[in-house]
PDB file of C-alpha atoms and ligand atoms in Angstrom:
ATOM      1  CA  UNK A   1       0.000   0.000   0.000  1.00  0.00           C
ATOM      2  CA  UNK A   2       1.438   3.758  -0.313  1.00  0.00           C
ATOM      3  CA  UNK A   3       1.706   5.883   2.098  1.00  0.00           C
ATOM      4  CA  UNK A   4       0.210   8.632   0.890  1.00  0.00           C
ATOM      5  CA  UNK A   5      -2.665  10.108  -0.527  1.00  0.00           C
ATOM      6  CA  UNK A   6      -3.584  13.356  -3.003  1.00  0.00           C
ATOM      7  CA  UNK A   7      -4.203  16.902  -1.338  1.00  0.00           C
ATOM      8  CA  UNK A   8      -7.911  17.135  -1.996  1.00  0.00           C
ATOM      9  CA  UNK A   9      -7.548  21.372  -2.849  1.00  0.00           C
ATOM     10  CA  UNK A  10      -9.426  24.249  -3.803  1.00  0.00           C
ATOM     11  CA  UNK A  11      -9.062  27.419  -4.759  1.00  0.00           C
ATOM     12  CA  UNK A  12      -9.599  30.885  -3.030  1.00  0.00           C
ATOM     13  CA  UNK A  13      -8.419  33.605  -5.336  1.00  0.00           C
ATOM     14  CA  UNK A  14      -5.872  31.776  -6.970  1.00  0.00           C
ATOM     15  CA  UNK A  15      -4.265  30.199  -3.313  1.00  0.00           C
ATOM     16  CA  UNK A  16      -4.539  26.598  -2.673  1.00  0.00           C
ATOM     17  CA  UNK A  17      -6.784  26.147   0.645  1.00  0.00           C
ATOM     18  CA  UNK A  18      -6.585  22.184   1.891  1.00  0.00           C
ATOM     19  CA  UNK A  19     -10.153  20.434   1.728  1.00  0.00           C
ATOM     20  CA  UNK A  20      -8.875  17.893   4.350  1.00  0.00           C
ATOM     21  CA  UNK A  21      -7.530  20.541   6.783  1.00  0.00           C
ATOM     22  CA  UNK A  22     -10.128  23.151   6.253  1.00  0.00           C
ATOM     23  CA  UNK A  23      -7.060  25.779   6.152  1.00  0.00           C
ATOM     24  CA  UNK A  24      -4.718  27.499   4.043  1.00  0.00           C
ATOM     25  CA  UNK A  25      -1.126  26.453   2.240  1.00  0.00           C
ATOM     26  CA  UNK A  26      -0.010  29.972   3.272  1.00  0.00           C
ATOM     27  CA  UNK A  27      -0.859  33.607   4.379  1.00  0.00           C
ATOM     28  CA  UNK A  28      -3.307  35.348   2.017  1.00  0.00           C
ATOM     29  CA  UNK A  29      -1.885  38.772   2.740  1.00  0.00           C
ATOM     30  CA  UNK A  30       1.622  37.630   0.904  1.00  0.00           C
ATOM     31  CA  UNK A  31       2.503  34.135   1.423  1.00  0.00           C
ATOM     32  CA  UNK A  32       5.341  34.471  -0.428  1.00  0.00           C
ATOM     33  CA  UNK A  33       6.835  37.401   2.170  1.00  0.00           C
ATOM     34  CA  UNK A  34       5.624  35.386   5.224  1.00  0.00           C
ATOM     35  CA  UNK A  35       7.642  32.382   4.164  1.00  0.00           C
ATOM     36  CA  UNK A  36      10.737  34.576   3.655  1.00  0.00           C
ATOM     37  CA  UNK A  37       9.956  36.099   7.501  1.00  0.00           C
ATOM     38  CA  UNK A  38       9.197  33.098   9.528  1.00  0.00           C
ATOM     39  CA  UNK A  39      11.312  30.595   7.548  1.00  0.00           C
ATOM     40  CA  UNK A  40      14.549  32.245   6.518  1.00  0.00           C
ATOM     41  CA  UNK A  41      15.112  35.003   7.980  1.00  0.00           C
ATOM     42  CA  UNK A  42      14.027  33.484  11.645  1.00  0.00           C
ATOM     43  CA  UNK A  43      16.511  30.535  10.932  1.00  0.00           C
ATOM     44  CA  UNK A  44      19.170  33.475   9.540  1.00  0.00           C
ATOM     45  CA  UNK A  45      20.080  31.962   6.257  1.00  0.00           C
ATOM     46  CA  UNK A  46      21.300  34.507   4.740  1.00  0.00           C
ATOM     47  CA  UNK A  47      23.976  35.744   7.714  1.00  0.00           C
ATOM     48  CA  UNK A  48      24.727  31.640   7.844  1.00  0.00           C
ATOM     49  CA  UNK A  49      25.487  30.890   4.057  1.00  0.00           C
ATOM     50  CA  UNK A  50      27.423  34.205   3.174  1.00  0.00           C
ATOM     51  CA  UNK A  51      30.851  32.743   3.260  1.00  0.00           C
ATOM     52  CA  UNK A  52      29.680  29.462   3.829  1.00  0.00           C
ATOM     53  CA  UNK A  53      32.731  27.000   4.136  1.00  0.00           C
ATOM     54  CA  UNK A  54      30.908  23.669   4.665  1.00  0.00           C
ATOM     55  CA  UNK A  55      30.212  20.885   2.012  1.00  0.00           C
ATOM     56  CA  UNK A  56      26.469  21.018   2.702  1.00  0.00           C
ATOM     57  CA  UNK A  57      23.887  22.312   4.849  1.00  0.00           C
ATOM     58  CA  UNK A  58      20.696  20.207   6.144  1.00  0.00           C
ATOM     59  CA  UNK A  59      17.388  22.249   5.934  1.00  0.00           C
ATOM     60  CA  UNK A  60      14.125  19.838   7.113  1.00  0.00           C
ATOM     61  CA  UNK A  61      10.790  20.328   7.222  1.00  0.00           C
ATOM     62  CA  UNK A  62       7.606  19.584   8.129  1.00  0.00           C
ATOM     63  CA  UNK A  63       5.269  19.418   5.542  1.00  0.00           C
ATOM     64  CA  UNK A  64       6.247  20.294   1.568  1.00  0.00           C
ATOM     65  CA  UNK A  65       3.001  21.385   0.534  1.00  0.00           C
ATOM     66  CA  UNK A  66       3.536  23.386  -2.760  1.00  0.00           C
ATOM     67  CA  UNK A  67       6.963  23.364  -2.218  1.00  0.00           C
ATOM     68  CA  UNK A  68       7.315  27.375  -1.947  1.00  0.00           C
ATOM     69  CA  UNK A  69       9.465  27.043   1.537  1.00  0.00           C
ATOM     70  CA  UNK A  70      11.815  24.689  -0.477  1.00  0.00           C
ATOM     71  CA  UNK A  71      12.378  26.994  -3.672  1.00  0.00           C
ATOM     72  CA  UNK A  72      12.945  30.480  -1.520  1.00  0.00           C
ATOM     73  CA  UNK A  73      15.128  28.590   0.409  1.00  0.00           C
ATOM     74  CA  UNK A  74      16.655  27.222  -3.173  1.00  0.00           C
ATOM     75  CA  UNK A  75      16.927  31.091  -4.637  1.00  0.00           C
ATOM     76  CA  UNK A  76      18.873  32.100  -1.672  1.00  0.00           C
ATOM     77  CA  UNK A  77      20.947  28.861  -1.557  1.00  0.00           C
ATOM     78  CA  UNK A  78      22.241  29.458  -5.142  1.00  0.00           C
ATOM     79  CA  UNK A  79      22.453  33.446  -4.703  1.00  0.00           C
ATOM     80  CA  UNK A  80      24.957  32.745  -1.352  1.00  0.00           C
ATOM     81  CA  UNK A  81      26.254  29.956  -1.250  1.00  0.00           C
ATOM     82  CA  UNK A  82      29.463  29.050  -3.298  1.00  0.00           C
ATOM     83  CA  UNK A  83      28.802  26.775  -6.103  1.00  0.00           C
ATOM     84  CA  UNK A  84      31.032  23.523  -4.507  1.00  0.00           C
ATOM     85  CA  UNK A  85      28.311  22.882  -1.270  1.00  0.00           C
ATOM     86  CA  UNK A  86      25.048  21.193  -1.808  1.00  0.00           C
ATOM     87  CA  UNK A  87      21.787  21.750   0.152  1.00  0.00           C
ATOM     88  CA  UNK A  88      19.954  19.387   1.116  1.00  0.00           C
ATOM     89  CA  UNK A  89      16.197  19.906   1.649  1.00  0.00           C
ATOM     90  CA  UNK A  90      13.964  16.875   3.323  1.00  0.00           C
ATOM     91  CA  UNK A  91      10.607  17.415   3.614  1.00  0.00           C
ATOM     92  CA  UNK A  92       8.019  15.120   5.156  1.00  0.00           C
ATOM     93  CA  UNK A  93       4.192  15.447   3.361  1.00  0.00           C
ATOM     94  CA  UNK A  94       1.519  12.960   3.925  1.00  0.00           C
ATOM     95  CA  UNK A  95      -0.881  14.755   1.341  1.00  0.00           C
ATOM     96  CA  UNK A  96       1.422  15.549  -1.710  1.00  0.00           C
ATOM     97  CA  UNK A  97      -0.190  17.903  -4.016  1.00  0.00           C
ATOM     98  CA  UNK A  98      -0.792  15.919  -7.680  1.00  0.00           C
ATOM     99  CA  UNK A  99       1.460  17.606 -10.540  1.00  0.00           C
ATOM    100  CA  UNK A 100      -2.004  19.752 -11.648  1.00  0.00           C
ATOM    101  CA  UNK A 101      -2.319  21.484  -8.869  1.00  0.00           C
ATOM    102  CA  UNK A 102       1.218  21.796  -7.676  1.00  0.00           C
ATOM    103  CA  UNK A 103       1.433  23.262 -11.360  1.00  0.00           C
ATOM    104  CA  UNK A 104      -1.428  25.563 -10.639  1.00  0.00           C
ATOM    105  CA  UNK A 105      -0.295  26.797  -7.292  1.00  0.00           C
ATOM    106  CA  UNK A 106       2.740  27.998  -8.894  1.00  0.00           C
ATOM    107  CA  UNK A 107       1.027  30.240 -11.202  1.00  0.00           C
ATOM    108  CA  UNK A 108       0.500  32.383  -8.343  1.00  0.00           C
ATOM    109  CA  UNK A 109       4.198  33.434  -8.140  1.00  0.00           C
ATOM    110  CA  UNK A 110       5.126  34.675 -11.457  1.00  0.00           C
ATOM    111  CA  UNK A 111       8.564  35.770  -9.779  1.00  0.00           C
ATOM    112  CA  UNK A 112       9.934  32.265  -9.261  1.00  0.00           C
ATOM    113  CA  UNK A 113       9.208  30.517 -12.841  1.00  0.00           C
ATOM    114  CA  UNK A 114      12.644  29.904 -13.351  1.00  0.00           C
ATOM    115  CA  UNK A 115      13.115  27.704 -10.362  1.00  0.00           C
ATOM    116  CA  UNK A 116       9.452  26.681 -10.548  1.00  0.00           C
ATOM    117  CA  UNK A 117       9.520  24.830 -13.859  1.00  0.00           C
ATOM    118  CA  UNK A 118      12.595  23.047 -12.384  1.00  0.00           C
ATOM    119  CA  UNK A 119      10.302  21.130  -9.765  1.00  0.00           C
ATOM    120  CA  UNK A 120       7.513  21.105 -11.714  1.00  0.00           C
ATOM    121  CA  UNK A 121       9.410  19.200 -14.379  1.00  0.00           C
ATOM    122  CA  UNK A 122      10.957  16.488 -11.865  1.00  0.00           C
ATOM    123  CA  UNK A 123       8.217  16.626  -9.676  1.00  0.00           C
ATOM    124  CA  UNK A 124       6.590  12.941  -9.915  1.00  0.00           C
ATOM    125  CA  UNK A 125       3.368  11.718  -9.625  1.00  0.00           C
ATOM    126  CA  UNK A 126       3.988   8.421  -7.543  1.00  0.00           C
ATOM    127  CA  UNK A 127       3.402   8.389  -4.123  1.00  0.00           C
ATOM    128  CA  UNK A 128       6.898   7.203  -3.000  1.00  0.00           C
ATOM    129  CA  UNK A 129      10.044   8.760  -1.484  1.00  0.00           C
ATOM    130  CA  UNK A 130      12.214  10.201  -3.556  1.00  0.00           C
ATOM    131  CA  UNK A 131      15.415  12.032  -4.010  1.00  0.00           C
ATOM    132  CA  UNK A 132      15.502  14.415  -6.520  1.00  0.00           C
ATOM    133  CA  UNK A 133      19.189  16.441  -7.880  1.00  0.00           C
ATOM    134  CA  UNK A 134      18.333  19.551  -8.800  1.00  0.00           C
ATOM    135  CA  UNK A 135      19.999  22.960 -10.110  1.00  0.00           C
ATOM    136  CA  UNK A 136      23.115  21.256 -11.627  1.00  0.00           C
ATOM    137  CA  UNK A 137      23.429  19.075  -8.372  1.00  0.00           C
ATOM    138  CA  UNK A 138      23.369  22.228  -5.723  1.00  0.00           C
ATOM    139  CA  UNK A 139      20.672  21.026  -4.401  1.00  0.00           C
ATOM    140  CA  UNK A 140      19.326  17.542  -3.438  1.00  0.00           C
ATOM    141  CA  UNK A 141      15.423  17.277  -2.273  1.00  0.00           C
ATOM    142  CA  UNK A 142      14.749  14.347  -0.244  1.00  0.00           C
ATOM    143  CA  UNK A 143      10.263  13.801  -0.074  1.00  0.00           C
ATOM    144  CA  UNK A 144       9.648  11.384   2.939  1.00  0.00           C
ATOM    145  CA  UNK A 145       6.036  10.527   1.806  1.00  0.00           C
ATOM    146  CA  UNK A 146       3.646   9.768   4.891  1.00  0.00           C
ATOM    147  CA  UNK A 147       3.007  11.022   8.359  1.00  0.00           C
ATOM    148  CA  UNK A 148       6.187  13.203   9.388  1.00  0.00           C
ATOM    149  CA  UNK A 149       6.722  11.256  12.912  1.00  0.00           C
ATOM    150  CA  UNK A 150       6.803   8.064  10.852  1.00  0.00           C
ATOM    151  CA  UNK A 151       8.764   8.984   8.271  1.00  0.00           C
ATOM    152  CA  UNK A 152      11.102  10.873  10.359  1.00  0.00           C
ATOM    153  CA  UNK A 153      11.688   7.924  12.428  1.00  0.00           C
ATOM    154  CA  UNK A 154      12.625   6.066   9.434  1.00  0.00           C
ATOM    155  CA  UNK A 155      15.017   8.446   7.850  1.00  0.00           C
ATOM    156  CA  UNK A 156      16.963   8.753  11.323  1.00  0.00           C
ATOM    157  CA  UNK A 157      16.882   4.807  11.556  1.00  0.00           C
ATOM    158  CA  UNK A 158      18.117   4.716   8.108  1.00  0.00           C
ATOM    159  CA  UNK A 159      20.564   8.265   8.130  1.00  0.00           C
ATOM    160  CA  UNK A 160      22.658   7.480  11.557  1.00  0.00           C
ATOM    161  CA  UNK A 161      24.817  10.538  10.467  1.00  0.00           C
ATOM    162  CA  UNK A 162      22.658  12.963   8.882  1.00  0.00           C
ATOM    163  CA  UNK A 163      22.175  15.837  11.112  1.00  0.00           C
ATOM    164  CA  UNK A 164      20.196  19.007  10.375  1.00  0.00           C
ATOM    165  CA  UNK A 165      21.105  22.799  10.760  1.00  0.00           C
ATOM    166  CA  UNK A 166      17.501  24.240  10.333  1.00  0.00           C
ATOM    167  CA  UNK A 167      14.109  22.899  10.134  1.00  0.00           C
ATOM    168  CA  UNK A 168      10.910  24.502   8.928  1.00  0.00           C
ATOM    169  CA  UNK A 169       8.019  23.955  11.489  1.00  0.00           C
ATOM    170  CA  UNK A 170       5.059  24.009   8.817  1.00  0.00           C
ATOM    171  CA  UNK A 171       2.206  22.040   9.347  1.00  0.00           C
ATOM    172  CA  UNK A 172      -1.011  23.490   9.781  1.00  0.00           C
ATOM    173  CA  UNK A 173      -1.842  25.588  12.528  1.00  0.00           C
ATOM    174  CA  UNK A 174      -2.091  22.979  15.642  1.00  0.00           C
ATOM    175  CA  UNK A 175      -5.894  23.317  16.552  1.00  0.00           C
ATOM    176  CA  UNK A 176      -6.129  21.603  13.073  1.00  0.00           C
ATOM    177  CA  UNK A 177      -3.239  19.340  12.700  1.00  0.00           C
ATOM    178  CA  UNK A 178      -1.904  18.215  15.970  1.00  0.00           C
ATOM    179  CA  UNK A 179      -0.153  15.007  14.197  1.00  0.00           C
ATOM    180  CA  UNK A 180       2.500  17.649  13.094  1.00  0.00           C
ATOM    181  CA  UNK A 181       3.204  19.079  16.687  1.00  0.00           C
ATOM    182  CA  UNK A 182       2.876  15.988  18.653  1.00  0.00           C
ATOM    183  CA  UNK A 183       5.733  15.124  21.404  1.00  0.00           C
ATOM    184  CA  UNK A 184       6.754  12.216  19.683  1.00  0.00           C
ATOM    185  CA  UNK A 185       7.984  14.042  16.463  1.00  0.00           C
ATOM    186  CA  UNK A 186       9.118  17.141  18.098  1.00  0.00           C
ATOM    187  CA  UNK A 187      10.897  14.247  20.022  1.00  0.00           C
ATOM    188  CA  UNK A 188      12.587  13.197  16.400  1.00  0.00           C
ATOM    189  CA  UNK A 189      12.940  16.317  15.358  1.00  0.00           C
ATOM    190  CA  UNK A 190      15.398  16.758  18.944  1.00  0.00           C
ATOM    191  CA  UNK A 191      17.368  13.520  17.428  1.00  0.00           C
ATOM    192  CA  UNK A 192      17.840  14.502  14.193  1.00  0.00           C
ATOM    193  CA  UNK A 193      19.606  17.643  15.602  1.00  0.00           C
ATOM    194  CA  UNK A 194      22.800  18.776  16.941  1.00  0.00           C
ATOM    195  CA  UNK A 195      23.904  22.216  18.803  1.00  0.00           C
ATOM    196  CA  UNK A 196      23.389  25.115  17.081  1.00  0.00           C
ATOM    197  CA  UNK A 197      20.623  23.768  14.957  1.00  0.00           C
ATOM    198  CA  UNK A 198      18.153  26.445  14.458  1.00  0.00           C
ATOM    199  CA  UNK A 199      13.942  26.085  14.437  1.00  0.00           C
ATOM    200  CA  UNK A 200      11.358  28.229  13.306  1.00  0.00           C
ATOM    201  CA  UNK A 201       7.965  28.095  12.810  1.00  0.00           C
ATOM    202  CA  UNK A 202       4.722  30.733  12.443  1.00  0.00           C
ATOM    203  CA  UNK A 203       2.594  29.303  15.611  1.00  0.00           C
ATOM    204  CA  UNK A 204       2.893  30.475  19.088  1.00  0.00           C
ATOM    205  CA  UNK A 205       1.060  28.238  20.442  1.00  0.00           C
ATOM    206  CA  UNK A 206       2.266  27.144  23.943  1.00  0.00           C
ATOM    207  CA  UNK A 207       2.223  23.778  24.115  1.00  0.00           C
ATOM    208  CA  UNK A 208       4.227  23.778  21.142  1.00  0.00           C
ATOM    209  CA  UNK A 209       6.592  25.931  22.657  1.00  0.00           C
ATOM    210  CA  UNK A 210       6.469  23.408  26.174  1.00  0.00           C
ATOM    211  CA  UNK A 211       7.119  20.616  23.932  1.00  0.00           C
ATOM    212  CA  UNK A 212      10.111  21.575  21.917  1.00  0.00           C
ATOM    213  CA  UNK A 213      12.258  22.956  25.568  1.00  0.00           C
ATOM    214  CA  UNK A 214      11.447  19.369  26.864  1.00  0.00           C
ATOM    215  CA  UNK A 215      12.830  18.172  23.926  1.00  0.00           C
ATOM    216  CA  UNK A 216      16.321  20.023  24.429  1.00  0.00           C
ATOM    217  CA  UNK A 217      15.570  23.530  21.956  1.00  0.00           C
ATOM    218  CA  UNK A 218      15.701  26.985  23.421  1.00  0.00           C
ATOM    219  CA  UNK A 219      12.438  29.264  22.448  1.00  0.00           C
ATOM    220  CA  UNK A 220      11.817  32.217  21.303  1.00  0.00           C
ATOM    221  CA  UNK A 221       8.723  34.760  20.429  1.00  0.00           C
ATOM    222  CA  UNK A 222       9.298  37.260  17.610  1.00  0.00           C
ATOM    223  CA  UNK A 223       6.307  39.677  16.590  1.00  0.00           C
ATOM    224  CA  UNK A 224       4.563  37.182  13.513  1.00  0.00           C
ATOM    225  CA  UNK A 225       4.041  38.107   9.787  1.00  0.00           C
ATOM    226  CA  UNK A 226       1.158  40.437   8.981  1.00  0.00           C
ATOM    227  CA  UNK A 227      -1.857  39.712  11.236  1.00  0.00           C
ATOM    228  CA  UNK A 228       0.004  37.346  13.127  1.00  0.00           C
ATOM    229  CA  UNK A 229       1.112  38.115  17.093  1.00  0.00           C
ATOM    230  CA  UNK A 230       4.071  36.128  17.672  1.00  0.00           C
ATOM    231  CA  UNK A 231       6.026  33.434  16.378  1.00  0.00           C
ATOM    232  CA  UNK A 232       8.499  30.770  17.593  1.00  0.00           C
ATOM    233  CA  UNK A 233      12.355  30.613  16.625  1.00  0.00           C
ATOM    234  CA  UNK A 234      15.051  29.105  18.640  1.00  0.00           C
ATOM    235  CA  UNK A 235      17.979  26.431  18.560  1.00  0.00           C
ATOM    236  CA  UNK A 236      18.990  23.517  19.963  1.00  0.00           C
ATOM    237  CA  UNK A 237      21.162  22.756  22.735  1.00  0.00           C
ATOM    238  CA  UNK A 238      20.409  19.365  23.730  1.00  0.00           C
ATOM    239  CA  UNK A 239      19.347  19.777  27.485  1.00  0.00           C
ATOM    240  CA  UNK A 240      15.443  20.536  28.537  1.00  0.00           C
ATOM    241  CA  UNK A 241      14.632  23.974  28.969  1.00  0.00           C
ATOM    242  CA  UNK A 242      12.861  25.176  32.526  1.00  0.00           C
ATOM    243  CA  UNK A 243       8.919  25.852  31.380  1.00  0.00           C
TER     244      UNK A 243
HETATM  245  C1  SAM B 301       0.810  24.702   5.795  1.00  0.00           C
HETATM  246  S1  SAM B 301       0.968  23.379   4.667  1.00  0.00           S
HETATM  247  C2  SAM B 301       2.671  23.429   4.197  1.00  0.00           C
HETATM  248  C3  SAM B 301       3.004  24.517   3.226  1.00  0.00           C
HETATM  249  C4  SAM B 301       4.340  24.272   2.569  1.00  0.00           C
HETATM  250  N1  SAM B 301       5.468  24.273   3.455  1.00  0.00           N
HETATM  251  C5  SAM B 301       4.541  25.168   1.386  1.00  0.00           C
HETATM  252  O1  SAM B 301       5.650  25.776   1.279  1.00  0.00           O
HETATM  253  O2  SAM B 301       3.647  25.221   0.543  1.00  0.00           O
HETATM  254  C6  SAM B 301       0.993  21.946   5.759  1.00  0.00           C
HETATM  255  C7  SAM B 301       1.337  20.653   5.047  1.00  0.00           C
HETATM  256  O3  SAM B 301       1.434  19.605   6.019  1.00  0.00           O
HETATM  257  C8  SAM B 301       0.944  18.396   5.443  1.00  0.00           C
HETATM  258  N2  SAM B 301       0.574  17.459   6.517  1.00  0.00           N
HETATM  259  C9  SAM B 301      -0.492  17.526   7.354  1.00  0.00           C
HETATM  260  N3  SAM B 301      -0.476  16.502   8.250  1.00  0.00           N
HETATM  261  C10 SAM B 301       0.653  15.780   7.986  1.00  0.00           C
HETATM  262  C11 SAM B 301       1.254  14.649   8.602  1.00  0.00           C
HETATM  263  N4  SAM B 301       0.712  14.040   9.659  1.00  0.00           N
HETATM  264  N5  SAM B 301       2.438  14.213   8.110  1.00  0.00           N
HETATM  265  C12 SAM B 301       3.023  14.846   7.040  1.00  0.00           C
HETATM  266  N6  SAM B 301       2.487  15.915   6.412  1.00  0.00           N
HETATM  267  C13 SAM B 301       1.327  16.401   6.881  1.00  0.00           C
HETATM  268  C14 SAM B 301      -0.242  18.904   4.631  1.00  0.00           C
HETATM  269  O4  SAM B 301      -0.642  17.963   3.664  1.00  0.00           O
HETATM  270  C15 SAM B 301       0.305  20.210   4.039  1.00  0.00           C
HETATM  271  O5  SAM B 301       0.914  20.005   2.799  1.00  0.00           O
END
């Protein structure tokens, strides 16, 4: 059996608003801008990949969706970085969009056809995990198909050594998904990491917060995108924060 099934979508002025979840892919103000604040610039890629010296850099994530985290984080990889160190970018998604609407979702962002077409053009329509080598082998995309606990739990089972410098908190919002904020893969997400790895995500909500200083990360609020109070961002230090 696969693990996975189709996003059941529709549409709301051109932005892709999950069936299943009752909830949007992203922020209708400017999703695009909102993924740039919470994702990027919270996990400061920019100040860590100017005169980056490493071989590669681990980004993970919770939940690909229409992939737009994975491309900004893509643009700025190949603007920075120097052309010798690869990203890699794992994402787990139990509901992959199918290539029609991952193709229509992109229409919405005019700005990043170039790097657009490139996943839309690899991006497959079996329900299986795959690596894909992208932008003449920069960047390696790694699409753990099923529920992210699971499938994290596999990778790290399978990947003794792979540890990773920033993950992407982006499930929906907890009230409506609390399989992507539960203890047990925050608990994963605390093995897969290794001081300083960084964490952001767009919720404030705080058991979310509780959960991830049990798990060993240090917390912290930020004012949120647009409408949005507060987010969390923080890093990992291995021992349990004081609530
Ligand atoms: C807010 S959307 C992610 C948006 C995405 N990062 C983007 O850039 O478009 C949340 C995603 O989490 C996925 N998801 C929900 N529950 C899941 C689970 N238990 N395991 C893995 N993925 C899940 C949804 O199918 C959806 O694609």
């Amino acid at each position: 059996m696969l693990p996975g099934s189709h996003a059941k979508l529709s549409w709301r002025n051109g932005l892709a608003y999950s069936e299943h979840f009752q909830d949007v892919y992203y922020n209708s103000d400017n999703g695009l801008l909102e993924s740039d604040y919470v994702f990027l610039q919270a996990n400061r890629l920019a100040e860590r990949w100017l005169d980056y010296s490493e071989q590669s850099f681990t980004i993970a994530e919770t939940g690909f969706g229409t992939g737009l985290n994975f491309l900004l984080a893509v643009k700025l990889w190949l603007a920075l970085a120097p052309s010798s160190a690869s990203l890699h970018f794992i994402s787990a998604e139990k509901y992959p969009l199918n290539l029609h609407d991952m193709t229509t979702a992109w229409q919405q962002w005019p700005e990043l056809q170039e790097l657009s077409d490139v996943l839309t053009s690899h991006y497959p329509q079996a329900l299986q995990e795959m690596t894909l080598n992208l932008f003449q082998d920069r960047v390696r995309l790694s699409l753990l198909i099923g529920d992210a606990t699971n499938v994290y739990r596999n990778f790290r089972q399978k990947s003794a050594n792979t540890k990773v410098d920033a993950w992407f908190l982006d499930g929906f919002s907890p009230a409506k998904n609390p399989a992507m904020w539960q203890a047990a893969l925050l608990q994963e997400m605390a093995l897969l990491s290794k001081p300083p790895t960084s964490f952001a995500t767009f919720t404030s909500a705080s058991a979310v917060r509780r959960e991830l200083m049990a798990v060993g990360f240090n917390v912290n609020k930020q004012v949120g995108f647009a409408k949005k109070r507060e987010m969390l961002y923080g890093h990992f230090t291995g021992t349990a924060h004081a609530q």
